[in-house]
Structure formats: structure tokens, C-alpha cells
Coordinates of N, CA and C in Angstrom, one line a residue:
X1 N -5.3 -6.8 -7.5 CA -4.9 -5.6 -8.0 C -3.6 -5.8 -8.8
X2 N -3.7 -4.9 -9.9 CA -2.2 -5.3 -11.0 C -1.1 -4.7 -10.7
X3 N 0.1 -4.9 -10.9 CA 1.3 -4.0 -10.9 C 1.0 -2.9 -11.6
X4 N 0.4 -2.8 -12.7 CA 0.2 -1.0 -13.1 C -0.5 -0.3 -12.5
X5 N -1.9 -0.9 -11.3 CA -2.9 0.0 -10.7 C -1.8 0.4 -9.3
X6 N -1.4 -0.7 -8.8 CA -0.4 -0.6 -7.5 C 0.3 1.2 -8.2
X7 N 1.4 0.4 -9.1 CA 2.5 2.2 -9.3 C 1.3 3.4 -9.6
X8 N 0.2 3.1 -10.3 CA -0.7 4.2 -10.2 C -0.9 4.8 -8.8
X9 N -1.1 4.2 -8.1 CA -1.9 4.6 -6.9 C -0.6 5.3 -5.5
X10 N 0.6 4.9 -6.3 CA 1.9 5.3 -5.3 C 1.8 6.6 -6.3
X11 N 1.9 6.8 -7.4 CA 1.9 8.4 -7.9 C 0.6 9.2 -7.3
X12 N -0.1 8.7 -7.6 CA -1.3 9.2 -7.1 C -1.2 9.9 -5.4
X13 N -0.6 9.0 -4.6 CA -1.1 9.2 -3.3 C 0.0 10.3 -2.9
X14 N 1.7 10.1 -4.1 CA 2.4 11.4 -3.8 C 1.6 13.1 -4.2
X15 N 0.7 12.9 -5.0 CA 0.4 14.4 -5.4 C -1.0 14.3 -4.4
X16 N -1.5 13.3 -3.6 CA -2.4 13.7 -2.8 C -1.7 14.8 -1.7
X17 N -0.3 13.9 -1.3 CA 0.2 14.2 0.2 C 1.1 15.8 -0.9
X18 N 1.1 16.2 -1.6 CA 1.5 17.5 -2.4 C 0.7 18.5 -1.8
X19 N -0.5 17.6 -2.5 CA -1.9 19.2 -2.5 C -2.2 19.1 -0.7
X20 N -2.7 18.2 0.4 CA -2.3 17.9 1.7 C -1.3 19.2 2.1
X21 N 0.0 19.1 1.3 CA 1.0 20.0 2.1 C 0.9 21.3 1.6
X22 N 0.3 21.1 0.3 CA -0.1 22.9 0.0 C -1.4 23.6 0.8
X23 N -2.5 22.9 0.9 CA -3.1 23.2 1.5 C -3.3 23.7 2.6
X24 N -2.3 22.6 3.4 CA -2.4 22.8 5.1 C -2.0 24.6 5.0
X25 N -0.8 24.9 4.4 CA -0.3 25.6 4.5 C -0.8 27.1 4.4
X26 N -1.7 26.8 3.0 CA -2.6 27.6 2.7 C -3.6 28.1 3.8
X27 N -3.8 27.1 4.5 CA -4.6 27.2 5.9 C -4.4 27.6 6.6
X28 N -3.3 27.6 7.0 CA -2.5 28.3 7.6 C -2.5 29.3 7.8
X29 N -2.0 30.1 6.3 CA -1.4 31.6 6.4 C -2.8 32.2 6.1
X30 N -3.8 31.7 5.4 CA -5.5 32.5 5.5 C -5.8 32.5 6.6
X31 N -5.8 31.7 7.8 CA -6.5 31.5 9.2 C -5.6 32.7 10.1
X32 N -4.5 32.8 9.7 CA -3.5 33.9 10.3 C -4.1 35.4 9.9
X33 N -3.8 35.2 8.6 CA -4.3 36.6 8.3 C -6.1 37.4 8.5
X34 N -6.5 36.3 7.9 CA -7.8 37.0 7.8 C -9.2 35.2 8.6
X35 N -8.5 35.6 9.8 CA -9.7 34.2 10.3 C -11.0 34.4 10.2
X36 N -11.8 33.4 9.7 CA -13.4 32.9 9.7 C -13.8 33.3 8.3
X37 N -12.8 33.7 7.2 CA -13.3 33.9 6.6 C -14.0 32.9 5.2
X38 N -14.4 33.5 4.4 CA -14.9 32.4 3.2 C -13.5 31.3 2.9
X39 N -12.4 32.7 2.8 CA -11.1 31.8 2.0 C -10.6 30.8 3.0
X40 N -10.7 31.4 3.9 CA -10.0 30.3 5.0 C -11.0 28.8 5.3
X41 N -12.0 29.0 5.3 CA -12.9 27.5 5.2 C -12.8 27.3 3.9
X42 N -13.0 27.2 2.7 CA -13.1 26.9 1.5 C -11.1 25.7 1.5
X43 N -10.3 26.6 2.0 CA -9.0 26.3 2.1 C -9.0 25.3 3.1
X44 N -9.9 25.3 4.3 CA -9.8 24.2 4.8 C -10.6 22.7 4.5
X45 N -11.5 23.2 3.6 CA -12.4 22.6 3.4 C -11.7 21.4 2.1
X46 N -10.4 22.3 1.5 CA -9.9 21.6 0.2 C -8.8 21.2 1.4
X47 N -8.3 21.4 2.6 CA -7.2 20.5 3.0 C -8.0 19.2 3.8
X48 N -8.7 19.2 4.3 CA -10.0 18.0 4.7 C -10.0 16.6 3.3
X49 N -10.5 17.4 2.3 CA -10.2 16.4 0.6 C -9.0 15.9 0.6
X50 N -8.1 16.7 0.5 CA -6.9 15.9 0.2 C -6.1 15.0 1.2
X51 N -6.6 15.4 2.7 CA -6.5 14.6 3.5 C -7.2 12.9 3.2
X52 N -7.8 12.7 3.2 CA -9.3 12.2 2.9 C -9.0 11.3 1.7
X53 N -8.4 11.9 0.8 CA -7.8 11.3 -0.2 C -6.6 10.8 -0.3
X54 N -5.4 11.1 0.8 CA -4.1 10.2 0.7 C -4.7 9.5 2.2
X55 N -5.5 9.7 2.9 CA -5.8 8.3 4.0 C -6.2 7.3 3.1
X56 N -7.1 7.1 1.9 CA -7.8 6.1 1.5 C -6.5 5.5 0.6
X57 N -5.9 6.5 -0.2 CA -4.8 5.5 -1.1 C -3.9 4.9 -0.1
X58 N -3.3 5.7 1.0 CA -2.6 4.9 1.7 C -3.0 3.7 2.4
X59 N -4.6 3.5 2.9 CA -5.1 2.5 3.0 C -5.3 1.2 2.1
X60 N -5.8 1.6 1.0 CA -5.8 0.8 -0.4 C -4.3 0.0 -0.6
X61 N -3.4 1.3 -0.3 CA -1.9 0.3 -0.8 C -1.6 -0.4 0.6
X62 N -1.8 -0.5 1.6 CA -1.6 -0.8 2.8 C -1.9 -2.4 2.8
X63 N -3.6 -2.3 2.2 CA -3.9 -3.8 2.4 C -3.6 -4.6 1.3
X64 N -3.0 -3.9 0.0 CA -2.9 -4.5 -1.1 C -1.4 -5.0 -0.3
X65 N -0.4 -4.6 0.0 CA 0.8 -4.9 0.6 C 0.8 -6.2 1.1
X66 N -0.4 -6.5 2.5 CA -0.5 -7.3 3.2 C -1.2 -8.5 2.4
X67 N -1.7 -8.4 1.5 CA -2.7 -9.0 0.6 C -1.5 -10.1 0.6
X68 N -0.9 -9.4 -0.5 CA 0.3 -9.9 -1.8 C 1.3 -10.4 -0.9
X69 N 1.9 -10.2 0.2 CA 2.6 -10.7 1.5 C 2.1 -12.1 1.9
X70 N 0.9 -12.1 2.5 CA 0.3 -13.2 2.8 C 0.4 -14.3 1.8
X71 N -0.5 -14.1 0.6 CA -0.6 -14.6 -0.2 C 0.4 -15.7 -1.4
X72 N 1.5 -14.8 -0.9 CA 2.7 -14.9 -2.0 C 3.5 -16.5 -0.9
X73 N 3.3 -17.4 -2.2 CA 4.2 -18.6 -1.4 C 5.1 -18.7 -1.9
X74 N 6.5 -18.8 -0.9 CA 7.7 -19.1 -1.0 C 8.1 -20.2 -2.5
X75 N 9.2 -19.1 -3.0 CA 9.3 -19.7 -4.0 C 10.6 -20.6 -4.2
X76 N 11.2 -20.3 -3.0 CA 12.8 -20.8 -2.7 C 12.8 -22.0 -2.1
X77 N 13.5 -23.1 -2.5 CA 13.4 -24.4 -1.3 C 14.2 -23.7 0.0
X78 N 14.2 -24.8 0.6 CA 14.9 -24.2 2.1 C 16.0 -24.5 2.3
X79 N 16.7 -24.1 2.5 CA 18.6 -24.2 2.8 C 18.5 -25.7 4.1
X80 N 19.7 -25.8 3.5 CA 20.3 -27.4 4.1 C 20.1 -26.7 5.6
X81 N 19.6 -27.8 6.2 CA 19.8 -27.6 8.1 C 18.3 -26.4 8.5
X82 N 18.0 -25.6 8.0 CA 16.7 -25.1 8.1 C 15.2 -26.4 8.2
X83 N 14.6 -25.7 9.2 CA 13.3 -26.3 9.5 C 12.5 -26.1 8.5
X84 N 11.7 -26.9 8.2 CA 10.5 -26.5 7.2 C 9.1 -27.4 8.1
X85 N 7.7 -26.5 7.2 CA 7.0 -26.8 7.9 C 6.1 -28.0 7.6
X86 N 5.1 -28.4 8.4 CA 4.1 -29.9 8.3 C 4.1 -29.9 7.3
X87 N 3.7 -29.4 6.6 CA 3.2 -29.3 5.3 C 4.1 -29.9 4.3
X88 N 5.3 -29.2 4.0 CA 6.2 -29.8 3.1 C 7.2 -30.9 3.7
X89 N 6.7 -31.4 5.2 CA 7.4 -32.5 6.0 C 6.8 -33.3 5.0
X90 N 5.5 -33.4 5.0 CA 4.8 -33.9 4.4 C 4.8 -34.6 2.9
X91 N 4.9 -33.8 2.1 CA 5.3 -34.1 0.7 C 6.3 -34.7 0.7
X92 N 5.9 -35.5 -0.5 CA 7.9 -36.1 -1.0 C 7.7 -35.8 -2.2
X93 N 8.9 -35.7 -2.5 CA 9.3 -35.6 -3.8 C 9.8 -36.7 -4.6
X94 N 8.8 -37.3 -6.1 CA 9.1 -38.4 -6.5 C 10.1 -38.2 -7.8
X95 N 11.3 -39.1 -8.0 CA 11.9 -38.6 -9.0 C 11.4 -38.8 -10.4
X96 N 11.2 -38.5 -11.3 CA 10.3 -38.1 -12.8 C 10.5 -39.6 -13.4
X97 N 9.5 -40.1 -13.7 CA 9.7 -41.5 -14.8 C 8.9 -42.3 -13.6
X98 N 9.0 -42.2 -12.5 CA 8.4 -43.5 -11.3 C 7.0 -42.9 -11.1
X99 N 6.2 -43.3 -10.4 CA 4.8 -42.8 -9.9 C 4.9 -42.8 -8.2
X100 N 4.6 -42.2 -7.6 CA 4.5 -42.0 -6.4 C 4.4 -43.5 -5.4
X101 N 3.5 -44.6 -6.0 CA 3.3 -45.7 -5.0 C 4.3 -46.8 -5.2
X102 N 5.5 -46.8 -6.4 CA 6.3 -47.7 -7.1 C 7.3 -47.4 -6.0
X103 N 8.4 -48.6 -5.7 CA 9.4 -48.6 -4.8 C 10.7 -48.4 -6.0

């Protein structure tokens, strides 16, 4: 996923959790005043959607998060006296002009 769909989807998921909080609200004060009626399901029925709709973006950005976390390798060498792992125990580093098997 790109850095432009990511900030999309953070705007997006603020005017989900908008319409969410207008809704509930709206649900609210119809179920108060006048319960069972059309407005008050229709109103609940639009706070369910928008529910529904900031679960999924928040899920979407959730795993995009963990994706790009995972994924993302260390771009820093490691500070003097820090452990590093098998892997880069492993590697050597040959200085430029020699080939790896030359002494």
C-alpha cells in the first residue's frame, strides 16, 4: 500500500469516526424521544454503517502498520558494544577493490 493510500485512509477513517459520533448521538436523542420508530432505526441503521466502516479502515491501517514494521529492515548499523544478530555475525564486510576470497 502507498504513502498516499495510507494518509487517505487516516482522513477517511477520521470522518468515519465523525459520522459514528453523529449518529450514535442521533440515536440517541430519536430512541429517547420517539422509540421504535422509522427515524430511530433508519438512524440506527446509518450508526451500524459507519460503525462498520471505521472498524474496517481501522483494521486496514492496523495491518498495513504491522506489515511495514515487520517488513522494514534496519537501516542503521549497530552502535559499538551492542549485539547483533547470526545473520550479520555472519557477513563480513570486504573492503572495495579486493574480492571476498583474496587475503
Amino acid at each position: 500500500m502507498s504513502l498516499r493510500a495510507v494518509r487517505q485512509l487516516r482522513r477517511v477513517r477520521a470522518f468515519y469516526a465523525m459520522g459514528a459520533l453523529l449518529w450514535a448521538a442521533s440515536t440517541a436523542w430519536t430512541s429517547w424521544h420517539s422509540p421504535g420508530t422509522r427515524q430511530m432505526w433508519v438512524s440506527a441503521l446509518l450508526l451500524a454503517i459507519f460503525a462498520g466502516l471505521l472498524a474496517a479502515t481501522t483494521l486496514w491501517l492496523q495491518r498495513f502498520r504491522t506489515e511495514s514494521t515487520a517488513a522494514a529492515p534496519s537501516t542503521t548499523p549497530p552502535r559499538e558494544g551492542e549485539r547483533t544478530s547470526s545473520r550479520a555475525r555472519l557477513t563480513r564486510r570486504v573492503p572495495s577493490g579486493r574480492s571476498p576470497g583474496a587475503r
